Coordinates of C-alpha atoms in Angstrom, one line a residue:
X264 CA -17.6 -22.0 16.1
X265 CA -16.4 -23.3 12.7
X266 CA -18.1 -26.6 11.9
X267 CA -15.3 -27.9 9.6
X268 CA -12.0 -26.9 8.1
X269 CA -11.4 -27.8 4.5
X270 CA -8.3 -27.8 2.3
X271 CA -8.6 -26.7 -1.3
X272 CA -6.8 -29.0 -3.9
X273 CA -7.1 -26.3 -6.6
X274 CA -4.8 -27.9 -9.2
X275 CA -5.8 -31.6 -9.2
X276 CA -5.7 -33.3 -12.6
X277 CA -8.9 -35.3 -13.6
X278 CA -7.1 -38.5 -12.8
X279 CA -6.1 -37.3 -9.3
X280 CA -9.6 -36.1 -8.7
X281 CA -11.0 -39.4 -9.7
X282 CA -8.6 -41.3 -7.4
X283 CA -9.5 -39.1 -4.4
X284 CA -13.2 -38.9 -5.2
X285 CA -14.4 -40.6 -2.0
X286 CA -12.7 -37.9 0.2
X287 CA -13.4 -34.8 -1.9
X288 CA -16.2 -32.3 -2.0
X289 CA -16.4 -30.5 -5.3
X290 CA -17.5 -26.9 -6.0
X291 CA -17.9 -25.4 -9.5
X292 CA -16.9 -21.8 -9.0
X293 CA -17.2 -21.1 -12.8
X294 CA -20.9 -20.4 -12.4
X295 CA -22.4 -17.4 -14.1
X296 CA -24.3 -14.7 -12.1
X297 CA -27.1 -13.3 -14.3
X298 CA -27.5 -10.3 -12.0
X299 CA -23.9 -9.3 -12.5
X300 CA -23.5 -10.5 -16.1
X301 CA -20.3 -12.2 -15.2
X302 CA -19.0 -15.5 -14.0
X303 CA -17.0 -15.6 -10.7
X304 CA -13.7 -16.5 -12.4
X305 CA -14.2 -13.4 -14.7
X306 CA -14.6 -11.3 -11.6
X307 CA -11.5 -12.9 -10.0
X308 CA -9.5 -12.2 -13.2
X309 CA -10.5 -8.6 -13.2
X310 CA -9.7 -8.2 -9.5
X311 CA -6.3 -9.7 -9.9
X312 CA -5.6 -7.5 -12.9
X313 CA -6.2 -4.4 -10.7
X314 CA -3.2 -5.3 -8.6
X315 CA -1.2 -3.2 -11.1
X316 CA 1.7 -2.3 -8.9
X317 CA 2.7 -5.9 -8.9
X318 CA 2.1 -6.5 -12.6
X319 CA -0.4 -9.2 -11.7
X320 CA -2.6 -9.1 -14.8
X321 CA -4.6 -12.4 -15.0
X322 CA -6.8 -13.8 -17.7
X323 CA -10.6 -14.1 -17.2
X324 CA -11.7 -17.7 -17.2
X325 CA -15.2 -18.7 -18.6
X326 CA -16.8 -22.1 -18.2
X327 CA -16.8 -24.7 -15.5
X328 CA -13.9 -24.5 -13.0
X329 CA -14.0 -27.3 -10.4
X330 CA -12.4 -26.7 -7.0
X331 CA -11.9 -29.8 -4.8
X332 CA -11.8 -29.8 -1.0
X333 CA -10.9 -32.4 1.5
X334 CA -11.6 -32.4 5.3
X335 CA -8.8 -31.5 7.7
X336 CA -10.8 -31.1 10.9
X337 CA -14.4 -31.0 12.1
X338 CA -17.6 -32.7 10.9
X339 CA -17.4 -34.3 7.4
X340 CA -19.2 -32.8 4.5
X341 CA -20.9 -35.0 1.8
X342 CA -22.4 -32.8 -0.9
X343 CA -21.6 -29.2 0.0
X344 CA -19.1 -27.2 2.0
X345 CA -22.0 -25.9 4.1
X346 CA -23.6 -29.2 4.9
X347 CA -25.5 -28.9 8.2
X348 CA -24.4 -25.2 8.5
X349 CA -27.3 -22.9 9.3
X350 CA -27.1 -19.8 7.1
X351 CA -30.5 -18.2 7.6
X352 CA -32.1 -16.3 10.5
X353 CA -33.1 -19.5 12.3
X354 CA -29.6 -19.5 13.8
X355 CA -30.6 -16.5 15.9
X356 CA -33.1 -17.3 18.7
X357 CA -36.3 -15.3 18.4
X358 CA -35.6 -14.1 14.8
X359 CA -38.5 -15.9 13.0
X360 CA -40.7 -12.7 12.8
X361 CA -37.7 -10.7 11.5
X362 CA -37.1 -13.4 8.8
X363 CA -40.7 -13.3 7.7
X364 CA -40.6 -9.5 7.4
X365 CA -37.5 -9.5 5.3
X366 CA -38.9 -12.2 3.1
X367 CA -42.0 -10.1 2.6
X368 CA -39.9 -7.1 1.7
X369 CA -37.9 -9.1 -0.8
X370 CA -41.0 -10.5 -2.4
X371 CA -42.8 -7.1 -2.7
X372 CA -39.8 -5.1 -3.7
X373 CA -40.4 -2.9 -6.9
X374 CA -37.2 -1.4 -8.4
X375 CA -39.3 1.5 -9.8
X376 CA -40.7 2.3 -6.3
X377 CA -38.1 1.1 -3.8
X378 CA -39.6 3.4 -1.0
X379 CA -42.8 1.3 -1.0
X380 CA -41.2 -1.4 1.2
X381 CA -40.0 1.1 3.8
X382 CA -42.9 0.4 6.2
X383 CA -42.0 -3.3 6.1
X384 CA -38.3 -2.6 6.6
X385 CA -39.1 -0.2 9.5
X386 CA -41.0 -3.1 11.2
X387 CA -38.0 -5.3 10.5
X388 CA -35.7 -2.7 12.1
X389 CA -37.8 -2.7 15.2
X390 CA -37.7 -6.5 15.3
X391 CA -33.9 -6.7 14.9
X392 CA -33.5 -4.2 17.7
X393 CA -35.4 -6.6 20.0
X394 CA -33.0 -9.5 19.4
X395 CA -30.2 -10.3 21.9
X396 CA -27.1 -8.3 21.1
X397 CA -24.3 -10.0 19.1
X398 CA -21.8 -9.0 16.5
X399 CA -23.9 -10.7 13.8
X400 CA -27.1 -8.9 14.8
X401 CA -25.3 -5.6 15.1
X402 CA -23.8 -6.0 11.6
X403 CA -27.1 -7.0 10.1
X404 CA -28.8 -4.0 11.7
X405 CA -26.3 -1.7 10.0
X406 CA -26.9 -3.5 6.7
X407 CA -30.7 -3.1 7.1
X408 CA -30.2 0.6 7.8
X409 CA -28.2 1.0 4.6
X410 CA -30.9 -0.7 2.7
X411 CA -33.5 1.7 4.1
X412 CA -31.4 4.6 3.3
X413 CA -31.0 3.4 -0.3
X414 CA -34.7 2.8 -0.7
X415 CA -35.5 6.3 0.5
X416 CA -32.8 7.8 -1.7
X417 CA -31.6 9.5 1.5
X418 CA -28.5 11.7 1.1
X419 CA -26.6 12.8 4.1
X420 CA -23.3 14.7 4.1
X421 CA -21.1 16.9 6.3
X422 CA -18.8 19.1 4.3
X423 CA -15.8 20.9 6.0
X424 CA -14.6 24.2 4.7
X425 CA -11.0 22.8 4.5
X426 CA -9.4 19.5 3.7
X427 CA -6.9 19.6 6.5
X428 CA -6.9 20.9 10.1
X429 CA -4.6 21.0 13.1
X430 CA -5.5 20.3 16.7
X431 CA -6.8 23.5 18.2
X432 CA -8.3 24.7 14.9
X433 CA -12.0 25.6 14.4
X434 CA -13.8 24.1 11.4
X435 CA -16.9 25.3 9.8
X436 CA -19.1 22.4 8.6
X437 CA -22.2 22.3 6.4
X438 CA -24.6 19.4 6.9
X439 CA -27.3 18.5 4.4
X440 CA -30.1 15.9 4.4
X441 CA -32.2 15.2 1.3
X442 CA -35.0 12.8 1.0
X443 CA -35.2 11.9 -2.7
X444 CA -38.4 9.9 -2.5
X445 CA -42.1 10.6 -1.7
X446 CA -41.8 8.6 1.6
X447 CA -42.5 10.6 4.8
X448 CA -39.1 11.2 6.5
X449 CA -38.2 13.6 9.3
X450 CA -34.8 14.8 10.6
X451 CA -35.5 14.5 14.4
X452 CA -32.1 16.0 15.4
X453 CA -28.6 16.5 14.2
X454 CA -25.8 15.9 16.8
X455 CA -22.6 17.6 15.7
X456 CA -19.2 16.1 16.7
X457 CA -17.2 17.0 19.8
X458 CA -20.2 18.5 21.6
X459 CA -20.6 21.4 19.1
X460 CA -24.0 22.7 18.3
X461 CA -25.4 22.7 14.8
X462 CA -28.0 25.3 13.7
X463 CA -30.4 25.1 10.7
X464 CA -29.4 27.5 8.0
X465 CA -31.3 30.7 7.6
X466 CA -33.4 31.5 4.6
X467 CA -33.7 28.0 3.1
X468 CA -30.0 28.0 2.1
X469 CA -28.9 25.3 -0.4
X470 CA -26.1 22.9 0.5
X471 CA -24.6 23.5 -2.9
X472 CA -24.4 27.3 -3.1
X473 CA -22.4 29.8 -1.0
X474 CA -21.6 29.0 2.6
X475 CA -25.0 29.1 4.4
X476 CA -25.5 31.3 7.5
X477 CA -26.7 29.7 10.8
X478 CA -30.0 30.6 12.3
X479 CA -29.2 31.0 16.0
X480 CA -32.9 30.5 16.8
X481 CA -33.1 27.1 15.1
X482 CA -30.8 24.5 16.7
X483 CA -30.6 21.3 14.7
X484 CA -30.8 19.3 18.0
X485 CA -34.1 20.9 18.8
X486 CA -37.4 20.6 16.9
X487 CA -37.7 18.0 14.1
X488 CA -37.7 19.1 10.4
X489 CA -39.8 17.3 7.8
X490 CA -37.7 16.1 4.9
X491 CA -39.9 17.0 1.9
X492 CA -39.2 15.2 -1.3
X493 CA -36.0 16.5 -2.9
X494 CA -35.8 19.6 -0.7
X495 CA -32.5 19.9 1.1
X496 CA -32.5 20.7 4.8
X497 CA -29.2 22.4 5.7
X498 CA -27.5 23.0 9.1
X499 CA -24.1 24.5 9.9
X500 CA -21.8 24.1 12.9
X501 CA -18.4 25.5 14.1
X502 CA -16.4 22.7 15.6
X503 CA -13.3 23.4 17.7
X504 CA -10.7 20.6 17.6
X505 CA -9.2 19.9 21.0
X506 CA -5.4 20.0 21.4
X507 CA -5.5 16.3 22.0
X508 CA -7.2 15.5 18.7
X509 CA -5.3 12.5 17.1
X510 CA -3.5 13.0 13.8
X511 CA -4.7 11.3 10.7
X512 CA -2.8 8.0 10.4
X513 CA -3.8 4.5 9.3
X514 CA -4.4 2.7 12.6
X515 CA -1.9 -0.1 11.8
X516 CA 0.9 2.6 11.5
X517 CA 0.2 4.6 14.6
X518 CA 2.8 2.5 16.4
X519 CA 6.1 1.6 14.7
X520 CA 5.7 -2.0 13.2
X521 CA 7.9 -4.8 14.6
X522 CA 9.6 -7.3 12.4
X523 CA 6.9 -9.0 10.3
X524 CA 3.9 -7.5 12.1
X525 CA 2.0 -4.4 13.0
X526 CA 1.3 -3.3 16.5
X527 CA -2.4 -2.4 17.1
X528 CA -3.6 -1.7 20.7
X529 CA -7.3 -1.7 19.8
X530 CA -7.9 -5.2 18.5
X531 CA -11.5 -4.3 17.4
X532 CA -9.9 -2.4 14.5
X533 CA -8.3 -5.4 13.0
X534 CA -9.8 -6.2 9.6
X535 CA -11.3 -2.8 8.9
X536 CA -10.0 -1.4 5.6
X537 CA -9.7 2.2 6.7
X538 CA -9.8 4.4 9.8
X539 CA -13.0 5.7 11.1
X540 CA -13.6 9.4 10.1
X541 CA -11.7 12.0 12.1
X542 CA -15.1 13.6 12.8
X543 CA -18.6 12.3 12.5
X544 CA -22.1 13.7 13.3
X545 CA -25.2 11.7 14.0
X546 CA -28.4 12.3 12.1
X547 CA -31.5 10.8 13.7
X548 CA -34.0 10.2 11.0
X549 CA -37.6 8.9 11.4
X550 CA -38.6 6.5 8.5
X551 CA -42.1 5.1 8.6
X552 CA -42.3 5.8 12.3
X553 CA -39.0 4.1 13.1
X554 CA -36.1 6.3 14.5
X555 CA -32.7 5.4 13.0
X556 CA -29.4 7.0 13.8
X557 CA -27.1 7.5 10.8
X558 CA -23.4 8.4 11.0
X559 CA -22.5 11.4 8.9
X560 CA -18.7 11.6 8.3
X561 CA -17.2 15.0 8.0
X562 CA -15.4 15.2 4.6
X563 CA -14.1 17.8 2.2
X564 CA -15.7 18.2 -1.3
X565 CA -14.3 20.0 -4.3
X566 CA -14.8 20.1 -8.0
X567 CA -12.0 18.9 -10.3
X568 CA -12.0 20.5 -13.8
X569 CA -11.6 17.1 -15.3
X570 CA -13.0 14.6 -12.9
X571 CA -15.9 16.7 -11.5
X572 CA -17.1 16.2 -7.9
X573 CA -14.5 14.7 -5.6
X574 CA -14.5 13.9 -2.0
X575 CA -11.7 13.2 0.5
X576 CA -11.5 12.5 4.2
X577 CA -10.9 15.3 6.5
X578 CA -7.2 15.1 7.6
X579 CA -6.0 16.2 11.0
X580 CA -2.3 17.0 10.7
X581 CA 0.5 18.4 12.8
X582 CA 1.2 22.1 12.3
X583 CA 4.5 21.2 10.4
X584 CA 5.8 18.3 8.5
X585 CA 9.5 17.6 7.7
X586 CA 11.3 15.8 4.9
X587 CA 15.0 15.0 4.4
X588 CA 16.3 15.4 0.9
X589 CA 17.8 11.9 1.0
X590 CA 16.7 8.7 2.7
X591 CA 20.2 7.3 3.1
X592 CA 23.6 9.1 3.4
X593 CA 26.9 7.2 3.0
X594 CA 29.4 8.4 5.5
X595 CA 32.8 6.7 5.0
X596 CA 35.0 9.5 6.1
X597 CA 35.4 12.1 8.9
X598 CA 34.3 15.0 6.8
X599 CA 31.0 17.0 7.3
X600 CA 28.2 15.7 5.1
X601 CA 25.3 18.1 4.1
X602 CA 21.8 17.2 5.1
X603 CA 18.8 19.4 3.9
X604 CA 15.6 19.3 5.8
X605 CA 12.4 20.8 4.3
X606 CA 9.9 22.0 6.8
X607 CA 6.4 22.7 5.6
X608 CA 3.5 24.4 7.4
X609 CA 0.4 22.3 6.9
X610 CA -2.1 25.1 7.6
X611 CA -1.3 28.2 9.7
X612 CA 1.7 30.4 10.4
X613 CA 4.2 28.7 12.7
X614 CA 7.6 29.5 14.3
X615 CA 9.9 27.2 16.1
X616 CA 13.4 25.6 16.0
X617 CA 14.5 22.8 13.6
X618 CA 16.8 20.2 15.2
X619 CA 18.3 16.8 14.5
X620 CA 18.1 14.0 17.0
X621 CA 21.6 12.4 16.8
X622 CA 22.9 9.3 18.6
X623 CA 26.2 9.3 20.4
X624 CA 29.2 9.7 18.1
X625 CA 27.6 12.1 15.7
X626 CA 27.6 15.9 15.6
X627 CA 25.4 18.4 13.7
X628 CA 26.3 22.0 12.8
X629 CA 24.3 24.1 13.5
X630 CA 22.6 22.5 16.5
X631 CA 19.3 24.3 15.7
X632 CA 17.8 26.6 13.0
X633 CA 15.0 29.1 13.6
X634 CA 11.8 28.3 11.6
X635 CA 9.3 31.0 10.6
X636 CA 6.6 30.0 8.2
X637 CA 3.6 31.6 6.6
X638 CA 0.5 29.4 6.1
X639 CA 1.4 26.6 3.7
X640 CA 5.0 27.8 3.2
X641 CA 8.1 25.7 3.2
X642 CA 11.6 26.5 4.5
X643 CA 14.7 24.4 3.8
X644 CA 17.4 24.3 6.5
X645 CA 20.9 22.9 6.0
X646 CA 22.8 20.9 8.6
X647 CA 26.3 19.4 8.3
X648 CA 26.7 16.1 10.2
X649 CA 30.1 14.7 11.1
X650 CA 30.9 11.2 12.3
X651 CA 33.2 10.8 15.3
X652 CA 35.7 8.0 15.5
X653 CA 33.2 5.7 17.4
X654 CA 30.2 6.6 15.3
X655 CA 28.2 3.6 14.0
X656 CA 25.5 3.3 11.3
X657 CA 22.4 5.0 12.7
X658 CA 18.9 6.2 11.9
X659 CA 18.4 9.9 12.8
X660 CA 15.3 12.0 12.9
X661 CA 14.6 15.6 12.0
X662 CA 11.9 17.7 13.6
X663 CA 10.7 21.1 14.8
X664 CA 10.1 22.2 18.4
X665 CA 7.1 24.5 18.8
X666 CA 6.0 25.7 22.2
X667 CA 7.8 22.9 23.9
X668 CA 6.5 20.1 21.6
X669 CA 8.5 18.3 19.0
X670 CA 6.9 17.5 15.6
X671 CA 8.9 15.0 13.6
X672 CA 6.7 13.5 10.9
X673 CA 6.9 13.3 7.1
X674 CA 3.7 13.5 5.1
X675 CA 2.9 11.1 2.3
X676 CA -0.3 11.5 0.3
X677 CA -1.4 8.9 -2.2
X678 CA -3.8 10.2 -4.8
X679 CA -5.2 8.2 -7.6
X680 CA -8.6 8.6 -9.3
X681 CA -9.7 5.0 -8.6
X682 CA -9.1 5.0 -4.8
X683 CA -9.8 7.4 -2.0
X684 CA -6.9 9.8 -1.1
X685 CA -4.7 8.1 1.5
X686 CA -2.6 10.1 4.0
X687 CA 0.3 8.7 6.1
X688 CA 2.5 10.3 8.6
X689 CA 5.9 8.5 9.0
X690 CA 8.8 9.4 11.2
X691 CA 11.0 12.0 9.5
X692 CA 14.2 10.0 9.3
X693 CA 17.3 9.4 7.3
X694 CA 19.9 6.6 7.6
X695 CA 23.5 7.5 8.1
X696 CA 25.5 4.5 6.7
X697 CA 28.8 4.4 8.4
X698 CA 31.0 1.8 6.6
X699 CA 34.2 1.4 4.6
X700 CA 33.1 1.2 1.0
X701 CA 35.3 1.3 -2.1
X702 CA 34.2 1.6 -5.8
X703 CA 35.9 1.4 -9.2
X704 CA 34.6 3.2 -12.2
X705 CA 32.6 6.4 -12.5
X706 CA 29.9 6.3 -15.2
X707 CA 26.9 4.1 -14.6
X708 CA 23.9 3.8 -16.9
X709 CA 20.6 2.8 -15.2
X710 CA 17.6 1.4 -17.1
X711 CA 14.7 1.9 -14.8
X712 CA 12.0 -0.8 -14.6
X713 CA 9.0 -0.9 -12.3
X714 CA 10.7 1.8 -10.1
X715 CA 13.2 1.6 -7.3
X716 CA 15.7 3.8 -5.4
X717 CA 18.9 2.1 -6.5
X718 CA 20.1 5.0 -8.6
X719 CA 20.0 7.3 -5.5
X720 CA 22.3 4.8 -3.7
X721 CA 24.7 4.6 -6.6
X722 CA 25.0 8.4 -6.6
X723 CA 25.6 8.3 -2.9
X724 CA 28.5 5.9 -3.6
X725 CA 30.0 8.5 -5.8
X726 CA 29.0 7.2 -9.3
X727 CA 27.6 9.5 -12.0
X728 CA 24.3 7.9 -12.9
X729 CA 22.5 8.4 -16.3
X730 CA 19.0 7.1 -16.7
X731 CA 18.6 5.5 -20.1
X732 CA 15.5 5.7 -22.3
X733 CA 14.7 2.9 -24.8
X734 CA 16.0 5.2 -27.5
X735 CA 19.3 5.6 -25.6
X736 CA 19.7 1.9 -25.4
X737 CA 19.0 1.5 -29.1
X738 CA 21.0 4.3 -30.5
X739 CA 23.2 5.8 -27.8
X740 CA 27.0 5.3 -27.2
X741 CA 27.0 2.6 -24.6
X742 CA 30.7 2.2 -24.6
X743 CA 31.1 5.4 -22.4
X744 CA 29.6 3.6 -19.4
X745 CA 31.6 1.5 -17.0
X746 CA 28.5 -0.5 -16.1
X747 CA 24.9 -0.7 -17.1
X748 CA 22.3 -1.7 -14.4
X749 CA 18.8 -2.7 -15.2
X750 CA 16.2 -1.9 -12.5
X751 CA 13.7 -4.4 -11.0
X752 CA 11.4 -6.0 -13.6
X753 CA 12.9 -3.7 -16.4
X754 CA 12.5 -6.5 -19.0
X755 CA 8.9 -7.1 -17.9
X756 CA 7.8 -3.5 -17.8
X757 CA 9.7 -2.2 -20.9
X758 CA 9.1 -4.8 -23.7
X759 CA 11.4 -2.9 -26.1
X760 CA 14.3 -4.0 -24.0
X761 CA 13.7 -7.6 -25.0
X762 CA 14.4 -6.6 -28.6
X763 CA 17.4 -4.5 -27.6
X764 CA 19.0 -7.2 -25.4
X765 CA 21.4 -8.3 -28.2
X766 CA 22.8 -4.7 -28.5
X767 CA 23.4 -4.6 -24.7
X768 CA 25.1 -8.0 -24.9
X769 CA 27.3 -6.6 -27.7
X770 CA 28.3 -3.9 -25.2
X771 CA 29.3 -6.7 -22.7
X772 CA 31.3 -8.6 -25.3
X773 CA 33.2 -5.4 -26.1
X774 CA 34.3 -5.1 -22.5
X775 CA 31.2 -3.7 -20.7
X776 CA 29.6 -4.8 -17.5
X777 CA 25.9 -5.5 -17.2
X778 CA 24.0 -6.1 -14.0
X779 CA 20.5 -7.3 -14.3
X780 CA 18.3 -7.1 -11.2
X781 CA 15.4 -9.5 -10.7
X782 CA 12.7 -10.0 -13.3
X783 CA 9.5 -12.0 -13.0
X784 CA 9.1 -15.3 -14.8
X785 CA 8.0 -14.7 -18.3
X786 CA 8.0 -17.1 -21.3
X787 CA 9.2 -14.3 -23.5
X788 CA 12.4 -14.0 -21.4
X789 CA 13.2 -17.7 -21.1
X790 CA 16.9 -18.3 -22.2
X791 CA 17.0 -14.8 -23.7
X792 CA 18.0 -12.7 -20.7
X793 CA 21.7 -13.3 -20.6
X794 CA 24.5 -14.6 -22.9
X795 CA 23.8 -18.2 -22.0
X796 CA 20.4 -19.9 -21.2
X797 CA 18.8 -19.1 -17.9
X798 CA 15.2 -19.2 -16.7
X799 CA 13.8 -16.8 -14.2
X800 CA 11.9 -18.9 -11.6
X801 CA 9.7 -18.2 -8.6
X802 CA 12.4 -19.4 -6.2
X803 CA 12.9 -17.0 -3.4
X804 CA 14.4 -16.8 0.1
X805 CA 11.8 -15.1 2.3
X806 CA 13.6 -15.4 5.6
X807 CA 15.8 -12.3 5.8
X808 CA 18.1 -14.0 8.4
X809 CA 18.6 -17.2 6.3
X810 CA 22.2 -18.4 6.3
X811 CA 24.2 -17.1 3.3
X812 CA 26.7 -19.7 2.1
X813 CA 29.7 -18.7 0.0
X814 CA 29.9 -21.1 -2.9
X815 CA 33.1 -19.4 -4.2
X816 CA 34.7 -17.4 -1.3
X817 CA 37.4 -16.1 -3.5
X818 CA 35.1 -14.9 -6.3
X819 CA 35.7 -11.4 -7.6
X820 CA 32.2 -10.4 -6.6
X821 CA 33.0 -11.2 -3.0
X822 CA 36.6 -9.9 -2.9
X823 CA 36.9 -6.7 -4.9
X824 CA 36.9 -3.9 -4.3
X825 CA 35.2 -4.7 -0.9
X826 CA 35.9 -8.0 1.0
X827 CA 32.5 -9.5 1.8
X828 CA 32.0 -11.6 4.9
X829 CA 29.1 -13.2 6.6
X830 CA 28.4 -10.1 8.7
X831 CA 27.6 -8.2 5.5
X832 CA 24.4 -10.1 5.5
X833 CA 23.4 -8.9 9.0
X834 CA 20.4 -6.6 9.2
X835 CA 18.8 -7.4 5.9
X836 CA 15.1 -6.5 5.7
X837 CA 12.0 -8.4 4.5
X838 CA 13.8 -11.1 2.5
X839 CA 17.1 -12.3 1.0
X840 CA 15.9 -12.4 -2.5
X841 CA 13.3 -13.4 -5.1
X842 CA 12.9 -14.7 -8.6
X843 CA 16.2 -16.5 -8.6
X844 CA 17.5 -18.1 -11.8
X845 CA 16.6 -21.8 -12.1
X846 CA 17.7 -23.6 -14.1
X847 CA 20.8 -21.9 -15.6
X848 CA 23.6 -22.8 -17.9
X849 CA 26.7 -24.2 -16.2
X850 CA 28.8 -21.4 -17.8
X851 CA 27.2 -19.1 -15.1
X852 CA 29.1 -19.2 -11.8
X853 CA 26.7 -19.4 -8.8
X854 CA 28.4 -17.2 -6.1
X855 CA 25.9 -17.6 -3.1
X856 CA 23.5 -20.1 -1.8
X857 CA 20.6 -19.9 0.7
X858 CA 17.2 -21.3 1.4
X859 CA 14.2 -21.0 3.7
X860 CA 13.8 -23.6 6.4
X861 CA 12.8 -27.0 5.0
X862 CA 13.5 -26.0 1.4
X863 CA 16.3 -27.0 -1.0
X864 CA 19.3 -24.8 -1.6
X865 CA 18.6 -21.8 -3.9
X866 CA 21.8 -21.1 -5.8
X867 CA 20.5 -18.7 -8.5
X868 CA 20.4 -15.5 -6.5
X869 CA 23.7 -14.2 -7.8
X870 CA 25.1 -15.4 -11.1
X871 CA 28.3 -14.3 -12.8
X872 CA 29.8 -15.0 -16.2
X873 CA 32.4 -13.6 -18.5
X874 CA 31.2 -12.8 -22.0
X875 CA 33.8 -11.8 -24.5
X876 CA 35.8 -9.1 -22.8
X877 CA 33.0 -8.1 -20.4
X878 CA 30.9 -9.4 -17.5
X879 CA 27.3 -10.3 -17.1
X880 CA 25.6 -10.5 -13.6
X881 CA 22.1 -11.6 -12.8
X882 CA 20.9 -11.1 -9.2
X883 CA 17.7 -11.9 -7.5
X884 CA 19.0 -10.5 -4.2
X885 CA 16.7 -7.8 -2.9
X886 CA 19.1 -4.9 -3.2
X887 CA 16.1 -2.7 -4.1
X888 CA 15.0 -3.2 -0.5
X889 CA 18.3 -3.2 1.3
X890 CA 19.9 -0.1 -0.3
X891 CA 17.0 2.3 0.7
X892 CA 17.0 0.7 4.1
X893 CA 20.7 1.5 4.5
X894 CA 22.0 -2.0 5.1
X895 CA 25.8 -1.5 5.1
X896 CA 26.7 -5.0 3.8
X897 CA 24.3 -4.7 0.9
X898 CA 25.8 -1.4 -0.1
X899 CA 29.3 -3.0 -0.1
X900 CA 28.2 -6.0 -2.1
X901 CA 26.3 -4.0 -4.7
X902 CA 29.4 -1.7 -5.1
X903 CA 31.3 -4.9 -6.0
X904 CA 28.6 -5.9 -8.6
X905 CA 28.9 -2.6 -10.4
X906 CA 32.6 -1.8 -10.0
X907 CA 35.1 -2.5 -12.7
X908 CA 37.5 -5.4 -12.1
X909 CA 41.3 -5.2 -12.0

């Protein structure tokens, strides 16, 4: 039970803090930690700066940083947030002997001989096992076991012979246990996953050499083995995956998310950063006479020529994965439209039939294509989809039927050196956008920023899109383009563009059209982004269903070449827009207005102005989300933004 709820007034001025002094509890979070060699604001700044995909670099603050808190509910606090909150083991009945043992271990700990406190920690482990079960006690028991493992230098691993497997496959796994201390340890038994049996390796095999051979007469769940100092004990097992083995998938994505939330059946998983391992063994180790069960996840290890030893989780995948060549297809006529589906074998040889799952009103030719794949091979099949007269915008899926089961997942693998490899299986889908859409012009230049899929949508509309480098912007012939579009945060991520903005505005004055998608607030961009002063703010409209008000219903951006109505804002995803202009020069025409509940009108989401013979547009509307999502109205409106006027 929480004792109190506090609200953090993190930006009070000294005068405000003085005026509220009687009701505030202050905390200086600028303190320095001598063990870490850093202050907490320094750690916070470094953590924020690792959020690199959002450009969230933050300075590291040193010195006193006062945070002020006021009570919103519960018992008042006078001097400290934790007044009268018990934080030690006295909160757990019967834990006094355990607390004494842990205090003794901390007092006698010698960093040069960490194993010397293992007997004390073993007695503490027995004491914690005798306490009444609770989530706190269970968590602390696992933490204590981790400490004991560290003090013994105990290394446990289970290495599969392959990084991926399919249900029904058999894996060969090598387990190793190494006691890197003089403390007496013993491996009592090794319990392999899924009821498989592990056997000690014959001939004293090393865990780091060729694949060891099992000794059929030496089961690892039989007699105990002494873990002599720095001498590996190796066991091997063949593990058959059942046909029902779940595929590797983040638990919050197993079920399709609903609007604004994930659907997770097992609520005990909520808050865990990653899935449990696909397979895990149990090593029962005796440390100072105390038996402890350690989980041993089965992983894959390989040696990178640059990065050295690397580990990744064992992945259980379907036998095939599928991927469309396009995420969105614009269908504004009755002609057949080509769809290419790449089918890849994840492990073994497979054969089946590739098919599309189409809603009413749509037809595919052919209805199915035979698939025959060697291990790890890919086959691309081509379908032609045609919209009937009653066909509506639809999401379709592609998959392969194998032995009566349909596999229709796309595989995404995220691999960076600083995080574990992440694998996701998402529905193999593409969006068929069925809408009337007209465009004017042909040649569009796109200046990519932080990265988006808008160029793909422009090509789907029928434009020829050229991606511009900084050198192209500086020295190229811009007059050959009907429109130049800058990607999201282009002026934040490509500083050279700030210097080249005058040249782009010269292109506008000579009759060109420039569409700038949202940037983040940046002092270097203030009043320099367009032909007249405007400031990029943090204004946004986060409710994707917020009412869109037409400030100028007859404006060219809303009338030509597509007539935009209120229904063109149906089905928008995640948000209406972000980083609106505010304030902005009155020479800009605000075209649309919207706001979140309880907030003032936000009018800076779509600005238009004529500059010389040309047109400048700034938009904070989230086209970078709507176009890949296949929102028909967003496609029509963006076509208006980039199309030449009469």
